[in-house]
PDB file of C-alpha atoms in Angstrom:
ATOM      1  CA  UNK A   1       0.910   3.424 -19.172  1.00 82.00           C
ATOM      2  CA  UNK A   2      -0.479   3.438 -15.402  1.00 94.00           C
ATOM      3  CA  UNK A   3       0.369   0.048 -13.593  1.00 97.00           C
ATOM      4  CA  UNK A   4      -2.739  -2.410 -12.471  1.00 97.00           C
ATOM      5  CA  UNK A   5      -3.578  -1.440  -9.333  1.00 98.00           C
ATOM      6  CA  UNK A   6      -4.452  -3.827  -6.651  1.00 97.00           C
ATOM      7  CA  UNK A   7      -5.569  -3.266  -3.399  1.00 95.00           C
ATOM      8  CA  UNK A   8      -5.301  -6.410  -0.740  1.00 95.00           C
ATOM      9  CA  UNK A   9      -6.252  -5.795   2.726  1.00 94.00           C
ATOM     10  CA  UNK A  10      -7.764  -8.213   5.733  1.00 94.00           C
ATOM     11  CA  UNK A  11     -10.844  -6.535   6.967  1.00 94.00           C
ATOM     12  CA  UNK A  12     -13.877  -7.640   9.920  1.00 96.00           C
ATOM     13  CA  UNK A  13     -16.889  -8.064   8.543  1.00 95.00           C
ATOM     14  CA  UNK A  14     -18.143  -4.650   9.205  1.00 94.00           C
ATOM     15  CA  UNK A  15     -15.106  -3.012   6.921  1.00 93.00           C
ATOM     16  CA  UNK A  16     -12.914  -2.360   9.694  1.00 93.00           C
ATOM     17  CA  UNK A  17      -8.231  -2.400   9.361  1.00 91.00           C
ATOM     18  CA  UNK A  18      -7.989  -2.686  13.084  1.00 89.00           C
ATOM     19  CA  UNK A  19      -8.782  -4.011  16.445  1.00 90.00           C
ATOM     20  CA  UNK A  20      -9.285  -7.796  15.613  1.00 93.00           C
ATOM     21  CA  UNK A  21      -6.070 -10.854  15.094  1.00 92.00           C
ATOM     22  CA  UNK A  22      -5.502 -10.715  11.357  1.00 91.00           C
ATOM     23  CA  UNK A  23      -4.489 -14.047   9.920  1.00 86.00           C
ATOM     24  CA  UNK A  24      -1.037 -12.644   8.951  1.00 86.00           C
ATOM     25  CA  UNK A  25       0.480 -15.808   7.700  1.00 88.00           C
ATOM     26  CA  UNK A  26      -2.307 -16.456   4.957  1.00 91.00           C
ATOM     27  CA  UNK A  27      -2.799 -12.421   3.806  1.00 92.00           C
ATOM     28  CA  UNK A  28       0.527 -12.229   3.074  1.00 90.00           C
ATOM     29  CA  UNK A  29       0.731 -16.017   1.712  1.00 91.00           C
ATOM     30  CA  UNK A  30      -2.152 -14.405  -0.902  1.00 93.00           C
ATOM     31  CA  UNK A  31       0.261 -11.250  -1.434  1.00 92.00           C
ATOM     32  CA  UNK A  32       2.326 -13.031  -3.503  1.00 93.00           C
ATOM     33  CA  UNK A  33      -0.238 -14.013  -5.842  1.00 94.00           C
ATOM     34  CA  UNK A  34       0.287 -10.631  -7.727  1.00 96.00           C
ATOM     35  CA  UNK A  35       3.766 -10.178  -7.916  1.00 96.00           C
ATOM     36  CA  UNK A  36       4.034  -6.674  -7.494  1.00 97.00           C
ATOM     37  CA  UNK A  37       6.456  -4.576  -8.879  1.00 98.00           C
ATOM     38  CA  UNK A  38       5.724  -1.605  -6.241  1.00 98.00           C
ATOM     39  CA  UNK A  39       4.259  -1.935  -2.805  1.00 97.00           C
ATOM     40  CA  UNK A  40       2.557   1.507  -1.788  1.00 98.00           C
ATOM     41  CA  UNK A  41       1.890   2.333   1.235  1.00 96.00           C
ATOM     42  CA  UNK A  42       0.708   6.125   3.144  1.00 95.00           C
ATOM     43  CA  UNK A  43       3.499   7.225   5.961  1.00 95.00           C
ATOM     44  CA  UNK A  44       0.771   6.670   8.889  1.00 92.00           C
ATOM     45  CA  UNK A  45       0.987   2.493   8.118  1.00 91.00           C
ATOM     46  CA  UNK A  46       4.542   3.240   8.410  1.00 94.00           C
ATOM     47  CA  UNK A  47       4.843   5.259  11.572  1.00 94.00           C
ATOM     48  CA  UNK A  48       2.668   2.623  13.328  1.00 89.00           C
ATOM     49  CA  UNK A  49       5.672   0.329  12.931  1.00 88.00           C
ATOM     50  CA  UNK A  50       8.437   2.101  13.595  1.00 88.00           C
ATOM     51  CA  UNK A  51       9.119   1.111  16.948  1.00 88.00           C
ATOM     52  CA  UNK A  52       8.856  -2.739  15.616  1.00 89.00           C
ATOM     53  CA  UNK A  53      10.927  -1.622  12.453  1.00 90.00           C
ATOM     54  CA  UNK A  54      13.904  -0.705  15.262  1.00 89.00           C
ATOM     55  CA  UNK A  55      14.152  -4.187  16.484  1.00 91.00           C
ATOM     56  CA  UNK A  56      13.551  -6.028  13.181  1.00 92.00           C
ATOM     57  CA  UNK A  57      16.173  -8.388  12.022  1.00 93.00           C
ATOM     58  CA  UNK A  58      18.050  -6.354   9.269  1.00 94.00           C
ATOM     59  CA  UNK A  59      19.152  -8.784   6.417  1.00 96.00           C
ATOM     60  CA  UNK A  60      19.404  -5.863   3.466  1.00 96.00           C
ATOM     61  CA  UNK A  61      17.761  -5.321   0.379  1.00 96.00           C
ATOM     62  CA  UNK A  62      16.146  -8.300  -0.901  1.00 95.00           C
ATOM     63  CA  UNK A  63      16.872  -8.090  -4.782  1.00 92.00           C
ATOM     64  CA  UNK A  64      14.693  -9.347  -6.587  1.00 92.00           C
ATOM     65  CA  UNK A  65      11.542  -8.381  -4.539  1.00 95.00           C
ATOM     66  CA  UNK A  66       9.152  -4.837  -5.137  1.00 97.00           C
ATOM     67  CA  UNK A  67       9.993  -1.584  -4.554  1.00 97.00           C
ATOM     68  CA  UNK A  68       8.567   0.143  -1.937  1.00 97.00           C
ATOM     69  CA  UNK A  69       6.673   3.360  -2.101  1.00 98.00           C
ATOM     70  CA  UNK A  70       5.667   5.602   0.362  1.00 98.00           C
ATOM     71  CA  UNK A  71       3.276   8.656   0.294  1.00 97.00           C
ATOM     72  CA  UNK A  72       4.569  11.044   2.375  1.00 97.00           C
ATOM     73  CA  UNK A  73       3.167  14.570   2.059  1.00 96.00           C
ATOM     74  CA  UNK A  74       5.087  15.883   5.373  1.00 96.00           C
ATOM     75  CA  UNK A  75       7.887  14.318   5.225  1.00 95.00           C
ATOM     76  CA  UNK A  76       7.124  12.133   8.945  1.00 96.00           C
ATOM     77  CA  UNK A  77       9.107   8.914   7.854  1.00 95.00           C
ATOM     78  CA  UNK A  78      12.423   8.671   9.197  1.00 92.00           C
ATOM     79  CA  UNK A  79      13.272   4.710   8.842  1.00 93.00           C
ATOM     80  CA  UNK A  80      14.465   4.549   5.524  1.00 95.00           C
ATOM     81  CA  UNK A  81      17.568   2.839   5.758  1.00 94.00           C
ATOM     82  CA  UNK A  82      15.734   0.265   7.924  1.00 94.00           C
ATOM     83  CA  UNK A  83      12.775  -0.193   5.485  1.00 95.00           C
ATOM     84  CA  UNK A  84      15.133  -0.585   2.747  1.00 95.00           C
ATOM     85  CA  UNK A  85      17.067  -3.137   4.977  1.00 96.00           C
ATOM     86  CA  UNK A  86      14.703  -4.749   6.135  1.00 95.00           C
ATOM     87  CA  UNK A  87      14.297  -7.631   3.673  1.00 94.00           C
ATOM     88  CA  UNK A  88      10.941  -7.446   1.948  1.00 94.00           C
ATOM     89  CA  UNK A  89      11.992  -4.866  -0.264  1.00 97.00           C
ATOM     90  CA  UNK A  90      15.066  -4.158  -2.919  1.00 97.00           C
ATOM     91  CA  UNK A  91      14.525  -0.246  -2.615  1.00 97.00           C
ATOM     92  CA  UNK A  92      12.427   2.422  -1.058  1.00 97.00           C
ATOM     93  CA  UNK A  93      11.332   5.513  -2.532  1.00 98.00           C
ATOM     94  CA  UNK A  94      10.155   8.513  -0.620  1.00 97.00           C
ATOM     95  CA  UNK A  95       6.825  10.394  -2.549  1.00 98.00           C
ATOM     96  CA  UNK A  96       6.922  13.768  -1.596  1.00 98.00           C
ATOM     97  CA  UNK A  97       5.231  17.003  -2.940  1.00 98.00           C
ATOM     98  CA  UNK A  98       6.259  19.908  -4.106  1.00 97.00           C
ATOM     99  CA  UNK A  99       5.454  21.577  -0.957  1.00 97.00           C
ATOM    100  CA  UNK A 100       6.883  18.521   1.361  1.00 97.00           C
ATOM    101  CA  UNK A 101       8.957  20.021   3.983  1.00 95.00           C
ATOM    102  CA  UNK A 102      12.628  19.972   3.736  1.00 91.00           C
ATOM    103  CA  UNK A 103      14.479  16.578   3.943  1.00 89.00           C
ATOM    104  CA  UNK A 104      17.884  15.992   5.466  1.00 84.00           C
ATOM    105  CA  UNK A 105      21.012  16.934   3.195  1.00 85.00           C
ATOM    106  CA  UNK A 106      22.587  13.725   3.673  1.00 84.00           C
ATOM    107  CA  UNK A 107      19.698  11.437   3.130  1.00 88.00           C
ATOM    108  CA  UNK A 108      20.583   8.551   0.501  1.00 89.00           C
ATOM    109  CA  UNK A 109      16.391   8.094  -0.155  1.00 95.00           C
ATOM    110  CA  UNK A 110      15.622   7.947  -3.647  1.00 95.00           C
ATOM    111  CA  UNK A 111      12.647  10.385  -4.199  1.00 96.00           C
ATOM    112  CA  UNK A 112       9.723  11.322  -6.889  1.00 97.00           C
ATOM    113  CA  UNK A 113       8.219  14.463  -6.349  1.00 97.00           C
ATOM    114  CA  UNK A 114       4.624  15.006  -7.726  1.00 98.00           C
ATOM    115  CA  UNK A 115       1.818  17.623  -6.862  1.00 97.00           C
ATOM    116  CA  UNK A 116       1.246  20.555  -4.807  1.00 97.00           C
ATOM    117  CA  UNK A 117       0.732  20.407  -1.260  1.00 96.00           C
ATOM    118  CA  UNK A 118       0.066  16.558  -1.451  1.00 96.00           C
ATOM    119  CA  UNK A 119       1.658  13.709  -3.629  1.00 98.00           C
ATOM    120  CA  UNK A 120      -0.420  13.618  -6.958  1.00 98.00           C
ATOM    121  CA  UNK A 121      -1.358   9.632  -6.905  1.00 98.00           C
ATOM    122  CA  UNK A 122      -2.313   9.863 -10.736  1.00 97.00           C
ATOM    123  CA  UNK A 123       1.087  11.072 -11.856  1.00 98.00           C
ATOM    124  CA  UNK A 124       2.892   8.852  -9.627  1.00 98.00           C
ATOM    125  CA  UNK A 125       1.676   5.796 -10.707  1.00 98.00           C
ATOM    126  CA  UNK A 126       1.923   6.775 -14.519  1.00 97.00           C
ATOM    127  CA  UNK A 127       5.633   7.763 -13.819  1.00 97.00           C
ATOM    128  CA  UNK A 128       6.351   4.693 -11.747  1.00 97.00           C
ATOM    129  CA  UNK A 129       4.838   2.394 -14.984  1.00 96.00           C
ATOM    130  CA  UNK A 130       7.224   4.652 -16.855  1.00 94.00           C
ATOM    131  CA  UNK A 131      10.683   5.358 -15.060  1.00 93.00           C
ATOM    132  CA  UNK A 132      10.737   2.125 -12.852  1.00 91.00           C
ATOM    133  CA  UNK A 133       8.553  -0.034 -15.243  1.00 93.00           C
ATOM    134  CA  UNK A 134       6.090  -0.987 -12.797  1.00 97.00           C
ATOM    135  CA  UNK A 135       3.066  -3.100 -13.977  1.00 97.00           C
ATOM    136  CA  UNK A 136       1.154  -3.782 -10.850  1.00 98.00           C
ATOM    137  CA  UNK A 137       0.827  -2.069  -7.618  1.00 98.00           C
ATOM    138  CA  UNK A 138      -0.180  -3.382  -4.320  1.00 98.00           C
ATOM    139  CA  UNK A 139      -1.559  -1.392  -2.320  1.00 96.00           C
ATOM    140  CA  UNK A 140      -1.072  -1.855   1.301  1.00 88.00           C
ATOM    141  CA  UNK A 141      -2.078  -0.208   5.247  1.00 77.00           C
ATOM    142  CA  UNK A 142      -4.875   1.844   6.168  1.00 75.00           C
ATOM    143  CA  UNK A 143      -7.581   2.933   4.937  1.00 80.00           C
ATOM    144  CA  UNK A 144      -6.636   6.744   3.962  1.00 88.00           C
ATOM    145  CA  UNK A 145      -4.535   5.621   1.090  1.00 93.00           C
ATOM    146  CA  UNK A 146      -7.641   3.360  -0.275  1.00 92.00           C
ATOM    147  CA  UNK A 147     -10.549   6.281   0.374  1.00 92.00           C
ATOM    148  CA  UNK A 148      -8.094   8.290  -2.049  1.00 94.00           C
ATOM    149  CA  UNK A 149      -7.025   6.280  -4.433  1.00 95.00           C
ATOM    150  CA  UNK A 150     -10.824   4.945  -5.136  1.00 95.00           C
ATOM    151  CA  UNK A 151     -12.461   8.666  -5.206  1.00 94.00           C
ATOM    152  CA  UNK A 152      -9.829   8.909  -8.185  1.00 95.00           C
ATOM    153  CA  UNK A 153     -10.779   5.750  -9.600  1.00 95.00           C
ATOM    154  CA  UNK A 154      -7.460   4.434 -10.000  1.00 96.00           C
ATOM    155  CA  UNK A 155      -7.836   1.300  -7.855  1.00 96.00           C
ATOM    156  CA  UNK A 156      -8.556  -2.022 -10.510  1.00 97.00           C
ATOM    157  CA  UNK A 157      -9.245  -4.620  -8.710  1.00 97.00           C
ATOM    158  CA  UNK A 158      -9.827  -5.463  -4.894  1.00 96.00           C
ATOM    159  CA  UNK A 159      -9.015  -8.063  -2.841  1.00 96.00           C
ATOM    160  CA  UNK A 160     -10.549  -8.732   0.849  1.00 96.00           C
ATOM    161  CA  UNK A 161      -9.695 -10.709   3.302  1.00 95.00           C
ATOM    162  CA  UNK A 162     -12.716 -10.724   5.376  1.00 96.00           C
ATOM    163  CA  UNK A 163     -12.280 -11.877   9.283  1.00 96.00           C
ATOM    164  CA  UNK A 164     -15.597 -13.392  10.971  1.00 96.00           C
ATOM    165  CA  UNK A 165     -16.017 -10.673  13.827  1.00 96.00           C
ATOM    166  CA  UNK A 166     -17.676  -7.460  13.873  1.00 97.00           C
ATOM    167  CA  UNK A 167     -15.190  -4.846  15.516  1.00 94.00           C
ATOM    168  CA  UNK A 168     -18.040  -1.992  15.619  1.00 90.00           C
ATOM    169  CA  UNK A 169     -15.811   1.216  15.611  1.00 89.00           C
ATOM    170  CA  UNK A 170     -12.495   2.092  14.037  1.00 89.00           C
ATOM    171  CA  UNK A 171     -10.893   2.582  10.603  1.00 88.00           C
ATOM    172  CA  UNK A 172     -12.547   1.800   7.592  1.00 91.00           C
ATOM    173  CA  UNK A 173     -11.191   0.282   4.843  1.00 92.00           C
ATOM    174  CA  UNK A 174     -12.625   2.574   2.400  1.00 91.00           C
ATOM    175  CA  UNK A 175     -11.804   5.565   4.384  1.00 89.00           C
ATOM    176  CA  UNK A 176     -13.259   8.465   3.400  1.00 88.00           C
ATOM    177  CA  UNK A 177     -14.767   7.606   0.063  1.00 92.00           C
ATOM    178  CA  UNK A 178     -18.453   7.939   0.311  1.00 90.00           C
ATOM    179  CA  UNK A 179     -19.521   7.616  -3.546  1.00 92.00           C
ATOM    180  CA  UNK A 180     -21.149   4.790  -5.334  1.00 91.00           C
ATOM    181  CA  UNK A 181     -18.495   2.262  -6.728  1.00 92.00           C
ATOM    182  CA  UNK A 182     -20.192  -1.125  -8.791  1.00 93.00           C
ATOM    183  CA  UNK A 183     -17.750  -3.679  -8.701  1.00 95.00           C
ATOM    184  CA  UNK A 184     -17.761  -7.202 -10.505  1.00 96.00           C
ATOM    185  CA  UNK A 185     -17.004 -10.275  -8.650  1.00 96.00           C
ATOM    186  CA  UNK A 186     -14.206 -12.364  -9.821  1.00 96.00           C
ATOM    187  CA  UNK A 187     -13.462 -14.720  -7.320  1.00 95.00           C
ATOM    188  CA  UNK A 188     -14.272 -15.916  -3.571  1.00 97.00           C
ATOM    189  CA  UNK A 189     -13.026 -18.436  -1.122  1.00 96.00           C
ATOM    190  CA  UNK A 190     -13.870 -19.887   1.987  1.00 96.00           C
ATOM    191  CA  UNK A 191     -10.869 -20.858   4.369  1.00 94.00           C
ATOM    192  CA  UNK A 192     -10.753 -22.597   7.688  1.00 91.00           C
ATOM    193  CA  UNK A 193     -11.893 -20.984  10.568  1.00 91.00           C
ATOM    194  CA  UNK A 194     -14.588 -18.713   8.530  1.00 94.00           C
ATOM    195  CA  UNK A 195     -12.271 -16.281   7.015  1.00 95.00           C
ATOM    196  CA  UNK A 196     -13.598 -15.538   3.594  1.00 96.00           C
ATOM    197  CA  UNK A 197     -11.632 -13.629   0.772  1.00 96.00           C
ATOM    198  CA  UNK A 198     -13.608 -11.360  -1.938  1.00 97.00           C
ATOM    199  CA  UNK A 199     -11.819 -10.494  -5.128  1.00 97.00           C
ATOM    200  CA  UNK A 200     -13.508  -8.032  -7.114  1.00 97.00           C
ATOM    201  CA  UNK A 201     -12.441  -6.346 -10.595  1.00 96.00           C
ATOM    202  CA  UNK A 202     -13.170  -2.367 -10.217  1.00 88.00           C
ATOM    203  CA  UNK A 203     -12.909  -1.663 -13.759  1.00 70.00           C
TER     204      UNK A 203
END
């Protein structure tokens, strides 16, 4: 059965990931909420922390906390021993495709291989609900990830943190995903400083 898929992200008010100060402290307070089994994430979120993943404190696996999931079509990530170290997570595991370029021969990175040329999002989350019993997935980073996941429909509910400043240019939220989606409010709050979050249910 395919986990519940949530996807949590702070946006400005015009739908934009980047280029305004994200209240970090209460988005991720709000994480927790769901309890995730897996975090997924695309490979470019991850490569736009890599040089801040190299200086992170390094505590290990935390073990009782999600497994992280990365798409990763091309095979760009490289900081797997430090994302599994890194304290947020008890494991990584590297979602490739069957036409992923080849990995090192030495690498200790658990993997799932699904799809083609790029990672088949559909199977993996029916074989992560099945191998690694995962009942909800957050969905984390950039918009990419989001624009694909909702022109499959497999995103359930949404969850938006929504900063009080227009940004005006850069990456939407949405990402590509141009169609028609009618969503059903389930909850909003208003915190200090006009930061508003909208929770909608998708199906």
């Amino acid at each position: 059965m395919r986990p519940h898929v949530v996807g949590h992200l702070a946006v400005s008010l015009d739908g934009v990931t980047a280029g305004f100060a994200v209240d970090l402290a209460r988005f991720y307070a709000m994480a927790t909420l769901w309890q995730e089994d897996v975090t997924l994430l695309g490979a470019d979120t991850i490569l736009a922390q890599e040089s801040a993943l190299r200086t992170a404190p390094q505590p290990g696996p935390r073990e009782k906390g999600p497994l992280l999931a990365v798409v990763d079509s091309r095979a760009r990530v490289r900081e797997w021993d430090r994302l599994r170290a890194v304290g947020h997570w008890s494991d990584v595991l590297a979602l490739y495709a069957d036409q992923t370029p080849a990995r090192p021969p030495d690498s200790r990175t658990r993997e799932l291989i699904t799809g083609y040329e790029r990672v088949d999002l559909d199977e993996t989350l029916q074989l992560l609900g099945k191998h690694h019993e995962a009942r909800v997935v957050r969905v984390d980073g950039g918009g990419g990830l989001f624009g694909v996941l909702l022109e499959q429909g497999l995103i359930d509910e949404l969850s938006l943190l929504v900063h009080p400043v227009v940004v005006g240019s850069g990456p939407r939220w949405q990402g590509g995903f141009t169609d028609r989606l009618d969503l059903g409010l389930a909850n909003v709050e208003v915190f200090e400083g006009g930061v508003v979050w909208l929770r909608y249910c998708t199906t």
